[in-house]
PDB file of C-alpha atoms in Angstrom:
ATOM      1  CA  UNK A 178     -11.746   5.492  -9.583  1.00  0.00           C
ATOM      2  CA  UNK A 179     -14.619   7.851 -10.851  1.00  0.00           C
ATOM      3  CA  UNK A 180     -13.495   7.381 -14.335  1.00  0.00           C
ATOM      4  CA  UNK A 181     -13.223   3.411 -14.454  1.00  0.00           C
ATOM      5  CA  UNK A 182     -16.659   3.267 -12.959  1.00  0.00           C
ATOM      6  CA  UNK A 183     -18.193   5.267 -15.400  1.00  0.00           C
ATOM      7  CA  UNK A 184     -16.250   3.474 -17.915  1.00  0.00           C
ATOM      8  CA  UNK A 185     -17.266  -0.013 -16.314  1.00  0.00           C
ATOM      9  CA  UNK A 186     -20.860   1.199 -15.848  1.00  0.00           C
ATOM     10  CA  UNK A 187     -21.062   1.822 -19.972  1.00  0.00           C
ATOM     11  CA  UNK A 188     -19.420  -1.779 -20.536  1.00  0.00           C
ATOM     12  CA  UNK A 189     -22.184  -3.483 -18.111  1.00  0.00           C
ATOM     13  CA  UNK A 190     -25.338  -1.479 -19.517  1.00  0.00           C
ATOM     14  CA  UNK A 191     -23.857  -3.085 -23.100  1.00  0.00           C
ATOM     15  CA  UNK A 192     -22.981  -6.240 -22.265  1.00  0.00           C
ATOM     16  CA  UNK A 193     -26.346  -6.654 -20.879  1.00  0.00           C
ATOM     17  CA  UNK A 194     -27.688  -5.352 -23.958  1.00  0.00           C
ATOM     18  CA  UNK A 195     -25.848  -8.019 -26.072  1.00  0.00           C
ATOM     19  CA  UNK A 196     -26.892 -10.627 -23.533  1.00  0.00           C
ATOM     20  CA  UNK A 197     -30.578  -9.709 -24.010  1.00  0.00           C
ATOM     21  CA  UNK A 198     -29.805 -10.087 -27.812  1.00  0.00           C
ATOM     22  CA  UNK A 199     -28.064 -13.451 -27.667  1.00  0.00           C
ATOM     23  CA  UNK A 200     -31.382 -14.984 -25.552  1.00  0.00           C
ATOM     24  CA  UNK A 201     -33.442 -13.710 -28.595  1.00  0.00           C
ATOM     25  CA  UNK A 202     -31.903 -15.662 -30.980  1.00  0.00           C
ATOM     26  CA  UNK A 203     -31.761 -18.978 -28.611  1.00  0.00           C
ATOM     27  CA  UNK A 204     -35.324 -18.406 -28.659  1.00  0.00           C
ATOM     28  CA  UNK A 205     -35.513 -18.385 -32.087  1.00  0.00           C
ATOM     29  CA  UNK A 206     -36.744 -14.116 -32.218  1.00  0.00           C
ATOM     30  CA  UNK A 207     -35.555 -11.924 -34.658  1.00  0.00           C
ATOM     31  CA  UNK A 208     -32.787  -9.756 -33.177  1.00  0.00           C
ATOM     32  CA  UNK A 209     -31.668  -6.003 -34.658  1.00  0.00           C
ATOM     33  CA  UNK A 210     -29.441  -6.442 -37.588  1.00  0.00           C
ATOM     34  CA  UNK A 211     -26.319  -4.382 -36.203  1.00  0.00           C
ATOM     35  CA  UNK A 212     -26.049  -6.616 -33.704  1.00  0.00           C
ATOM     36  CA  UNK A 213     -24.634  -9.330 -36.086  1.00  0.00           C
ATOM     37  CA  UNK A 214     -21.611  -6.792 -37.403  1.00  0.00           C
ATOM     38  CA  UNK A 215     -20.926  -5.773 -33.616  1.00  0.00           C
ATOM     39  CA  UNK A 216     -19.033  -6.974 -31.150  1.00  0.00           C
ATOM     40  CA  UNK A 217     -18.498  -5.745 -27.714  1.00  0.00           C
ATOM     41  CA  UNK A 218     -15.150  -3.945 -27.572  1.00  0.00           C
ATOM     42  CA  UNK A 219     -12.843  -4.083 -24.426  1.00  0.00           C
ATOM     43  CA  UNK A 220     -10.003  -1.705 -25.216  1.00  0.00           C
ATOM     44  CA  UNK A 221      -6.969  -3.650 -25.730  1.00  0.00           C
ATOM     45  CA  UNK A 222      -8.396  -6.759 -24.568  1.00  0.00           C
ATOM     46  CA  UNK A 223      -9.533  -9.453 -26.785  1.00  0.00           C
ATOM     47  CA  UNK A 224     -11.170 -12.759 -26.350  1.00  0.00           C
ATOM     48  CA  UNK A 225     -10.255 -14.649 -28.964  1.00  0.00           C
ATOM     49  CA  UNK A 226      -6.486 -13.927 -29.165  1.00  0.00           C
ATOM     50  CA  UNK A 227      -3.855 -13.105 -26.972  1.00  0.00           C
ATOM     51  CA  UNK A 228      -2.375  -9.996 -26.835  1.00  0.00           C
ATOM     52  CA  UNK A 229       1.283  -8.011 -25.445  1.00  0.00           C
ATOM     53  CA  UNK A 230       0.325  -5.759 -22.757  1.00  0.00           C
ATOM     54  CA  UNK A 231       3.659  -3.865 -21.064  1.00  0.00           C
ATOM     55  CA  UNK A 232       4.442  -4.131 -17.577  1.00  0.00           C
ATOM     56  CA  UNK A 233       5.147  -0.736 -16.162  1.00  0.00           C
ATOM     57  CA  UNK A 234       6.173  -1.728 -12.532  1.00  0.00           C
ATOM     58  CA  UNK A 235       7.065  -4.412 -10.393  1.00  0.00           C
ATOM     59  CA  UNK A 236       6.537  -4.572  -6.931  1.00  0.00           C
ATOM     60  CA  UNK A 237       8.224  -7.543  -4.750  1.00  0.00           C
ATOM     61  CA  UNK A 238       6.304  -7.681  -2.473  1.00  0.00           C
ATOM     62  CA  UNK A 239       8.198 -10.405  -0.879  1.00  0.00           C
ATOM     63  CA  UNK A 240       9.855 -13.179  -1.697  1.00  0.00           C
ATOM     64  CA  UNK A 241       6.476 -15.239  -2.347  1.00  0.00           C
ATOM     65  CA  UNK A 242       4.796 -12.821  -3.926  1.00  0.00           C
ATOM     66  CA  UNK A 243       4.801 -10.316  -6.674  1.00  0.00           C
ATOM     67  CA  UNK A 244       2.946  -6.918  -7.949  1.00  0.00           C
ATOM     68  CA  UNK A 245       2.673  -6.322 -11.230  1.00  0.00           C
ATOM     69  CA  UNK A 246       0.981  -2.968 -12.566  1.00  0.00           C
ATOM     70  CA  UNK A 247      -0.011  -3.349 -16.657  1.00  0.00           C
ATOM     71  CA  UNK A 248       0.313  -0.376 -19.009  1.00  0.00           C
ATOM     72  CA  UNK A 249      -3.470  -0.391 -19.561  1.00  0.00           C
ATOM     73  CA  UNK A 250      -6.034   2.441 -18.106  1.00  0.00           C
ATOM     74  CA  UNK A 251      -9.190   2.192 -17.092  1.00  0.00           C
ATOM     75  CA  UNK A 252     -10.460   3.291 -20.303  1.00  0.00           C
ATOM     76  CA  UNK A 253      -8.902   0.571 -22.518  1.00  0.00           C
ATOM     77  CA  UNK A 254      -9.157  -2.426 -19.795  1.00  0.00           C
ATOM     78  CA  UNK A 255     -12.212  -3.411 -18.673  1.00  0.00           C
ATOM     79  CA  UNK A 256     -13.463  -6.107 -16.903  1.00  0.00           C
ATOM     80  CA  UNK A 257     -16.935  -6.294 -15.393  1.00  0.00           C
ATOM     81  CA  UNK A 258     -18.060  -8.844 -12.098  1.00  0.00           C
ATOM     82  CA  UNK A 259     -16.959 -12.727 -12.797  1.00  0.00           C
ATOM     83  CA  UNK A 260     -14.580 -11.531 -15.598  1.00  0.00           C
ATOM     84  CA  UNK A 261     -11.184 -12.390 -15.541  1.00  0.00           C
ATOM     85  CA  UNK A 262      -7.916 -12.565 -18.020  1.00  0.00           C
ATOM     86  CA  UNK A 263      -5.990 -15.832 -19.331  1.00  0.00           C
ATOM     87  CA  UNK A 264      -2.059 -15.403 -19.469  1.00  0.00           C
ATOM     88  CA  UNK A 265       0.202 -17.411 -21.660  1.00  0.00           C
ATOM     89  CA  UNK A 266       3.848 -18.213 -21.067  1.00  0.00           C
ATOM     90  CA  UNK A 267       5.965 -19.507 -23.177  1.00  0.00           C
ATOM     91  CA  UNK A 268       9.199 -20.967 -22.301  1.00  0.00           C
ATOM     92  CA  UNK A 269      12.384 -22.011 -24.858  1.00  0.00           C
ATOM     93  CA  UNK A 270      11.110 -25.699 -24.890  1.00  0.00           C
ATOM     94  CA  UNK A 271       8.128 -24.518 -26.785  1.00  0.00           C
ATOM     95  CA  UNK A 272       5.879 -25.315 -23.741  1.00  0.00           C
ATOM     96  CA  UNK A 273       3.222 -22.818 -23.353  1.00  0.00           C
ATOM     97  CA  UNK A 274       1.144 -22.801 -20.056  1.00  0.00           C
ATOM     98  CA  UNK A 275      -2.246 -20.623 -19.573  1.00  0.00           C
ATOM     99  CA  UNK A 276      -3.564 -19.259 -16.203  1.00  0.00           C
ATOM    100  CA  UNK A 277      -6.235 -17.510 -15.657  1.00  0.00           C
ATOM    101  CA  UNK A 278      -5.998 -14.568 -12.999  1.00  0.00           C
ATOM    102  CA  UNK A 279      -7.798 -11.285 -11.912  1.00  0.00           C
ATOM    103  CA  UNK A 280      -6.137  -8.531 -12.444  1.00  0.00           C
ATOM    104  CA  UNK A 281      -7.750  -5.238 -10.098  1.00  0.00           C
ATOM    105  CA  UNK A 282      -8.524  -1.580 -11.188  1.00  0.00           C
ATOM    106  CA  UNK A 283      -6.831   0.880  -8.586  1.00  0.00           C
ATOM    107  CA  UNK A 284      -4.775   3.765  -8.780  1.00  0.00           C
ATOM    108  CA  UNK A 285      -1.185   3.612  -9.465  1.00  0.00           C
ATOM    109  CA  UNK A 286       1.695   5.751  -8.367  1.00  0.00           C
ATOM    110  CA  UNK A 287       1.139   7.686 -11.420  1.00  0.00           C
ATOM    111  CA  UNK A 288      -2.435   8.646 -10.249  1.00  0.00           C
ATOM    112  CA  UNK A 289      -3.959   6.855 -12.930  1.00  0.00           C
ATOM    113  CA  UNK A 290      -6.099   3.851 -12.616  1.00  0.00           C
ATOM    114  CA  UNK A 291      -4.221   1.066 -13.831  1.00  0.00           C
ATOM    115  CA  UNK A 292      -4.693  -3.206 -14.075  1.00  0.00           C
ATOM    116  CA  UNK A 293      -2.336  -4.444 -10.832  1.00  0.00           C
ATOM    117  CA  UNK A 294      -1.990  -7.849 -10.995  1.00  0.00           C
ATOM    118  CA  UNK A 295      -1.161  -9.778  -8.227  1.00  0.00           C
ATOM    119  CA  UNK A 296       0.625 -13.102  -8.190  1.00  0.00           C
ATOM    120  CA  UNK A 297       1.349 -16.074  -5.780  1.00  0.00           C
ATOM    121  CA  UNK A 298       4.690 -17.477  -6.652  1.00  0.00           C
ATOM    122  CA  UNK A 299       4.871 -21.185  -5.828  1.00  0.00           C
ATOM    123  CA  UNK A 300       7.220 -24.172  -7.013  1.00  0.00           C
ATOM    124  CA  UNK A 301       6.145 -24.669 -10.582  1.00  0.00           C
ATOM    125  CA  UNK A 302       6.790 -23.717 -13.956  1.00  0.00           C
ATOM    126  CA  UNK A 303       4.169 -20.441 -14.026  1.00  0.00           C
ATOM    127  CA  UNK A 304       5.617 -18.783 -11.248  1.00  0.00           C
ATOM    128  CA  UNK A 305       9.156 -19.632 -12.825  1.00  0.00           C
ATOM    129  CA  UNK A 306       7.892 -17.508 -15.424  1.00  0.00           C
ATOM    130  CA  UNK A 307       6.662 -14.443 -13.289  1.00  0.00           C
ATOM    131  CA  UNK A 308       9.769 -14.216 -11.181  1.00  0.00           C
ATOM    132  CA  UNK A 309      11.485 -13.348 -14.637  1.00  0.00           C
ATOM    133  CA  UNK A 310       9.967 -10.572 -15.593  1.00  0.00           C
ATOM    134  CA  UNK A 311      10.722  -7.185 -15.153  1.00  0.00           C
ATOM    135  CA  UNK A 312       9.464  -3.744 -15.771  1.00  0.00           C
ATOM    136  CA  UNK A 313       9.547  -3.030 -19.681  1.00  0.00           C
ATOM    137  CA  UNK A 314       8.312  -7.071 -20.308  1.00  0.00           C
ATOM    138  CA  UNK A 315       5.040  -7.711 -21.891  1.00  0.00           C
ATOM    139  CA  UNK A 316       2.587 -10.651 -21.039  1.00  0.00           C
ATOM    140  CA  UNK A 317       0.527 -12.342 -23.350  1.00  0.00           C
ATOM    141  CA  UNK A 318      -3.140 -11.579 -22.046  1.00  0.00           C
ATOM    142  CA  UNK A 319      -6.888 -13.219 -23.435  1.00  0.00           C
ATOM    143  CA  UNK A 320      -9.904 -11.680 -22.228  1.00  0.00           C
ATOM    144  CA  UNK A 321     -12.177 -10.974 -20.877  1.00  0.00           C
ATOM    145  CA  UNK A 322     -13.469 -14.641 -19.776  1.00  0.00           C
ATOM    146  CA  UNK A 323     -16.393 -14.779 -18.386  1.00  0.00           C
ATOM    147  CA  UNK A 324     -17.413 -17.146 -15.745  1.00  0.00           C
ATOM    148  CA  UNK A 325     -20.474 -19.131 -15.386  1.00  0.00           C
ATOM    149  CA  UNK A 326     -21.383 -18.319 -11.886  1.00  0.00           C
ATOM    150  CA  UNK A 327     -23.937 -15.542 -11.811  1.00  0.00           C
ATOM    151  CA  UNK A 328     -21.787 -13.387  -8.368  1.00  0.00           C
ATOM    152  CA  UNK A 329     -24.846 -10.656  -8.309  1.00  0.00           C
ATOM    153  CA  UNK A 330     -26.905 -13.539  -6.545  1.00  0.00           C
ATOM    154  CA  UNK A 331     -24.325 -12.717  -3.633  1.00  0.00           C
ATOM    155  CA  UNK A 332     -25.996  -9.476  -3.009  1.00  0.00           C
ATOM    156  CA  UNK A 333     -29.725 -10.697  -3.290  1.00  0.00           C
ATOM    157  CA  UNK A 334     -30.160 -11.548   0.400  1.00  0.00           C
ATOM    158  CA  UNK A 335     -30.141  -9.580   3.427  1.00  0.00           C
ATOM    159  CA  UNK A 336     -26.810  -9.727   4.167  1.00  0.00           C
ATOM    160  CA  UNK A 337     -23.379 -10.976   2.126  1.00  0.00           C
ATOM    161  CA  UNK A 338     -19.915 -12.590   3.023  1.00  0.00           C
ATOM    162  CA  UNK A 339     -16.612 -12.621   1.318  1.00  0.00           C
ATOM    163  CA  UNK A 340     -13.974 -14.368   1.814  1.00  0.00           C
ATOM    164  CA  UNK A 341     -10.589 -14.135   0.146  1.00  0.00           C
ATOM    165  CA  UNK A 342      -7.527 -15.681   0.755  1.00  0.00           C
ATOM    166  CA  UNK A 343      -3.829 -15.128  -0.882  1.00  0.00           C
ATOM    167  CA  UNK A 344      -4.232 -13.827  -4.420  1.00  0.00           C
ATOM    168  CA  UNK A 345      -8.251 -14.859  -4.142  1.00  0.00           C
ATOM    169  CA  UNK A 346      -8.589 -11.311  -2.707  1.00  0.00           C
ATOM    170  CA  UNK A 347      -8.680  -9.891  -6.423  1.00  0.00           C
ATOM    171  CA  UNK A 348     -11.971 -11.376  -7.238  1.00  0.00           C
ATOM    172  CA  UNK A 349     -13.130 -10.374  -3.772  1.00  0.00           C
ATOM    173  CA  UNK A 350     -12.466  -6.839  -4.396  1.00  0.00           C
ATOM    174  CA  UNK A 351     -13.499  -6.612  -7.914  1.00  0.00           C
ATOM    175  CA  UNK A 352     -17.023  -7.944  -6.025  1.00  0.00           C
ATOM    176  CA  UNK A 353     -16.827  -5.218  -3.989  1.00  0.00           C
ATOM    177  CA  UNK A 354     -16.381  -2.299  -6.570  1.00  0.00           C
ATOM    178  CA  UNK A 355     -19.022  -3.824  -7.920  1.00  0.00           C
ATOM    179  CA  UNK A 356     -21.490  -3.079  -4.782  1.00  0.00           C
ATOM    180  CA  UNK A 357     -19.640   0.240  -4.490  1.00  0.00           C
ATOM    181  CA  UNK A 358     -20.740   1.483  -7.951  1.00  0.00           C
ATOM    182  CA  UNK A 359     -24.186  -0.135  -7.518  1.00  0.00           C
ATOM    183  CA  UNK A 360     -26.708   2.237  -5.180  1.00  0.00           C
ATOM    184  CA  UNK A 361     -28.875  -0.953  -4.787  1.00  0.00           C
ATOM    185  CA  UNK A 362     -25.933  -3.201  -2.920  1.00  0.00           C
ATOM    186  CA  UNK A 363     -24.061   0.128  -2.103  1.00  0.00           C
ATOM    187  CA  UNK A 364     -26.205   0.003   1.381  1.00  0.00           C
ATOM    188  CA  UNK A 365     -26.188  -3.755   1.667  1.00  0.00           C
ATOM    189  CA  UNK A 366     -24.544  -5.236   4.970  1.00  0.00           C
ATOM    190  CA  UNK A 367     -21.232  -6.846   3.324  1.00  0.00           C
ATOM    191  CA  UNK A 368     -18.870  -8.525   5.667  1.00  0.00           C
ATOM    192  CA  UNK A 369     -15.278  -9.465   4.136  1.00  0.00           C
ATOM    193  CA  UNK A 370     -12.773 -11.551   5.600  1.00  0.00           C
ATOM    194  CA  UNK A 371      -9.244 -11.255   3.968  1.00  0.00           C
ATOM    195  CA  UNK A 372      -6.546 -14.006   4.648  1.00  0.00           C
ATOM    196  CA  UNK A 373      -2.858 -13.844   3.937  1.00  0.00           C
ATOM    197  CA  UNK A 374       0.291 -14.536   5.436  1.00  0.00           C
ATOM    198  CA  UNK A 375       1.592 -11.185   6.758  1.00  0.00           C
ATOM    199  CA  UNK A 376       1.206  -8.056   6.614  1.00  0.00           C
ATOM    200  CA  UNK A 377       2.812  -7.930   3.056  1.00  0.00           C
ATOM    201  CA  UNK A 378      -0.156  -9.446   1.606  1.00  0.00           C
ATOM    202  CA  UNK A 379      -2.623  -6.818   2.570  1.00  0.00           C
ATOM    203  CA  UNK A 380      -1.816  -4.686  -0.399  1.00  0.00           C
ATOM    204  CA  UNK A 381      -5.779  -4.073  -1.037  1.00  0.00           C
ATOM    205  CA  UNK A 382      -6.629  -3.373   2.592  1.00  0.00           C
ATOM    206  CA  UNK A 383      -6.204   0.566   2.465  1.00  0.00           C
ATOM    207  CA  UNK A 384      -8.250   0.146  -1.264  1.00  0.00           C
ATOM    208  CA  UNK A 385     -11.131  -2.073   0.763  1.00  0.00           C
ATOM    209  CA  UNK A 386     -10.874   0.937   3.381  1.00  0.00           C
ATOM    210  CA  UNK A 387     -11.656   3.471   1.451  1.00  0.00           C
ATOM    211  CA  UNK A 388     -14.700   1.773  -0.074  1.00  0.00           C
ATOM    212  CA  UNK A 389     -16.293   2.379   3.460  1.00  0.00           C
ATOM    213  CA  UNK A 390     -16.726   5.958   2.841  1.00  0.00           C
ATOM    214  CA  UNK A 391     -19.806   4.875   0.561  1.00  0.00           C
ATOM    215  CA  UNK A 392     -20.262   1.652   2.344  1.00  0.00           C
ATOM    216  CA  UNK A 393     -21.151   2.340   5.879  1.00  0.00           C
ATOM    217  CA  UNK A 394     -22.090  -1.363   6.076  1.00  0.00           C
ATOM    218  CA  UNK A 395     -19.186  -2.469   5.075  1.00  0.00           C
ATOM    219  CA  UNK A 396     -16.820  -4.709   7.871  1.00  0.00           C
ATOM    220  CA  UNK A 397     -13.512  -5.603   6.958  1.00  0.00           C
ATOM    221  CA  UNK A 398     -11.375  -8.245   9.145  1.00  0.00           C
ATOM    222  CA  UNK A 399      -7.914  -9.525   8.244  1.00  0.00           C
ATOM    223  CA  UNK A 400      -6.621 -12.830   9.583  1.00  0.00           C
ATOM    224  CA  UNK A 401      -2.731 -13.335   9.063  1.00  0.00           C
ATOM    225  CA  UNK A 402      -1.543 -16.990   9.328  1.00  0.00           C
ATOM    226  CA  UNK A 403       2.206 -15.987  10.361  1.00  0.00           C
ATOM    227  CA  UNK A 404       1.588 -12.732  11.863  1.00  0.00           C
ATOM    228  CA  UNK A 405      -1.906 -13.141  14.553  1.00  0.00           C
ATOM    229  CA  UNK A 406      -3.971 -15.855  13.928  1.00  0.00           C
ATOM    230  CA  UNK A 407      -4.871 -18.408  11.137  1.00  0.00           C
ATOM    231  CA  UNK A 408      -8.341 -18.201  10.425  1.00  0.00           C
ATOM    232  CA  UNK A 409     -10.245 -21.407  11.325  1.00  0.00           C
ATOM    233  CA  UNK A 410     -13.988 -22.486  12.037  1.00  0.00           C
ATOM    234  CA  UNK A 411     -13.722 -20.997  15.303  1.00  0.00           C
ATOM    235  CA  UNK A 412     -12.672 -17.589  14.482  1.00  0.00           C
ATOM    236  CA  UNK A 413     -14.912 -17.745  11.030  1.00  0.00           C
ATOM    237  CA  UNK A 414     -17.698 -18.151  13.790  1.00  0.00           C
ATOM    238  CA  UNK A 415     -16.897 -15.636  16.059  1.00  0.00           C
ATOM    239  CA  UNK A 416     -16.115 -13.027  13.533  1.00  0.00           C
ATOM    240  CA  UNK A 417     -19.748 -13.637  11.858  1.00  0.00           C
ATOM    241  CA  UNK A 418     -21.479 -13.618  14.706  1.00  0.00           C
ATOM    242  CA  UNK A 419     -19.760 -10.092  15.751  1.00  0.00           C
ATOM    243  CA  UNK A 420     -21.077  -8.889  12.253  1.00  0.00           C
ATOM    244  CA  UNK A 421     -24.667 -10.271  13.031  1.00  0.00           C
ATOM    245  CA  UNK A 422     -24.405 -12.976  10.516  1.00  0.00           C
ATOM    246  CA  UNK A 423     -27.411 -15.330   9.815  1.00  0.00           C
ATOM    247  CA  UNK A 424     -28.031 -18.073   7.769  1.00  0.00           C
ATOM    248  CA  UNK A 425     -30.020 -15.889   4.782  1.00  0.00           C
ATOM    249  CA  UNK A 426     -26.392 -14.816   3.998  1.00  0.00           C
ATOM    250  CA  UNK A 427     -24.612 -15.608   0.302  1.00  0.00           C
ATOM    251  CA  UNK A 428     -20.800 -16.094   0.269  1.00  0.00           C
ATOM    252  CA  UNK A 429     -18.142 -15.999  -2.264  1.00  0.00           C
ATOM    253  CA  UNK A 430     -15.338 -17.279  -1.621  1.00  0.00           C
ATOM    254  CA  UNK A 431     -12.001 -17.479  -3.537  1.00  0.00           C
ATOM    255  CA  UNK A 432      -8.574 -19.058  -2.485  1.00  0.00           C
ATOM    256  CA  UNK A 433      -6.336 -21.784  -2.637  1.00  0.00           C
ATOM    257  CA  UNK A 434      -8.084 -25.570  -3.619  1.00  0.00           C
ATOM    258  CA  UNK A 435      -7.792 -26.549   0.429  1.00  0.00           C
ATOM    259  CA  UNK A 436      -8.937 -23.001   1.472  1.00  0.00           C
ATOM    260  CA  UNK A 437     -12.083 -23.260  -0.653  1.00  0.00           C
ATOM    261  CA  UNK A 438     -13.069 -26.286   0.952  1.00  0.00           C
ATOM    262  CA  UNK A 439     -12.326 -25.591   4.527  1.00  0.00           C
ATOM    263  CA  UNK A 440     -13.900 -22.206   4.597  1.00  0.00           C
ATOM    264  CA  UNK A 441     -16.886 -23.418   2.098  1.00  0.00           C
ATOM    265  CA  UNK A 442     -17.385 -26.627   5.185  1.00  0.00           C
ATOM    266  CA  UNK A 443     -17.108 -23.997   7.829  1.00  0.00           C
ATOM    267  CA  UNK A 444     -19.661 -21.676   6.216  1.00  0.00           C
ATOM    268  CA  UNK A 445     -22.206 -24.754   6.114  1.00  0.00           C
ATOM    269  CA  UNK A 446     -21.807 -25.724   9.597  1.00  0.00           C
ATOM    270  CA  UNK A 447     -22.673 -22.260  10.577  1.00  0.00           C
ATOM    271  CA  UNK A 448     -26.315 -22.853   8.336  1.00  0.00           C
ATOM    272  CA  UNK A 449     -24.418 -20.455   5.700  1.00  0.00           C
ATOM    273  CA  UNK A 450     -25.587 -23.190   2.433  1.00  0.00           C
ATOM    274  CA  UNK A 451     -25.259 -20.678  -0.241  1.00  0.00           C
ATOM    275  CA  UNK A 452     -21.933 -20.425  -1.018  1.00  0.00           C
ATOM    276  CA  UNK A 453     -20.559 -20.101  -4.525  1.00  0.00           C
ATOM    277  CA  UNK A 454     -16.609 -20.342  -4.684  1.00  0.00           C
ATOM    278  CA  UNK A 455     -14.348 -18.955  -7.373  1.00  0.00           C
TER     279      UNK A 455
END
């Protein structure tokens, strides 16, 4: 993990720096000639065209769910917080579909850091396509997209909440690397709450776990609709209020369409307003 967040604090210090350069010529300023020729590299990634990245590994996790780890290292796939990939299928009627998903940096059973990508498989054409593929396949990845929501406002308050559910956990985590590499959220009180079906879908929890070591403020509480309990506006309550919750909290929170908008309604009922969903 050491080496992907040096690598991912090198990528943020120059994105920023192209950032700061873009604003200067909105405003009309003069900006530093090399900036024109440049572009911000991301390994094997590129935003403007797709490109084959190898799957090394597939884990099934079950029979709704797969884990898919990308020959990529930290090194050559990068993506900093609200960043995410696009991936293309294309099936024998010429139909192409695009997704976009979040792909996580964690070590793989080689010891290397690695892109897992984890995927809900529901009754559609998409997850058609992922239930194909095998170790040795490559997918057709864009990126990095960048989203418009600014997540570091998340950690400007007092106190921060994040919620995942299903597959919504990637963005959730990649949030929380974020903090962990960051001394000035490192120490910030961070509550997540991680939804999934079973067990089985708690692939991150030992990952989230380990982040405590650094993050002595950080709670972590799993909720497992076929297992214990089905998180609701109750339990959202009374897990909050364990965690000393107030309303000067920010949430993120990323799941399922219906998910969003129950947990975002339960959030505001509690006086938690700012909440940005993904």
């Amino acid at each position: 993990m050491d080496t992907y967040q040096d690598q991912l604090c090198a990528y943020n210090k120059k994105a920023a720096d192209f950032k700061a350069q873009y604003k200067r010529a909105l405003d009309g300023q003069t900006i530093e000639p090399h900036y024109l020729a440049e572009r911000l590299l991301c390994g094997i990634l590129d935003p403007l065209q797709f490109t084959p990245i190898r799957i090394m590994h597939v884990d099934y996790i079950c029979d709704y769910s797969r884990l898919f780890v990308l020959e990529a290292t930290a090194r050559n796939f990068i993506l900093a917080l609200g960043e995410h990939i696009h991936i293309r299928a294309d099936f024998d009627t010429k139909e192409r579909i695009t997704r976009p998903f979040t792909p996580v940096m964690v070590e793989a059973a080689d010891g290397v850091v690695r892109p897992h990508l984890f995927v809900r498989l529901y009754d559609n054409r998409m997850s058609e396509y992922f239930k194909k593929l095998c170790a040795g396949d490559a997918i057709s990845v864009r990126g990095p997209v960048i989203t418009q929501e600014n997540l570091t406002r998340a950690f400007s308050g007092q106190m921060c909440v994040l919620v995942g559910g299903g597959s919504g956990i990637a963005p959730i985590f990649q949030a929380l690397q974020f903090a962990h590499i960051n001394s000035t959220y490192r120490a910030k009180h961070i509550v997540v709450v991680h939804c999934a079906r079973d067990t089985r879908g708690l692939w991150l929890a030992h990952h989230i776990q380990a982040l405590k070591s650094k993050m002595p403020r950080l709670s972590y509480h799993t909720f497992l609709s076929r297992e214990t309990h089905r998180l609701s506006a109750d339990l959202l309550r009374q897990t909050l209020a364990q965690a000393n919750c107030n309303a000067r909290c920010h949430a993120i929170v990323c799941g399922p369409g219906t998910f969003n908008t129950d947990v975002m309604s339960w959030l505001f009922n509690i006086g938690i307003d700012d909440v940005q969903l993904l």
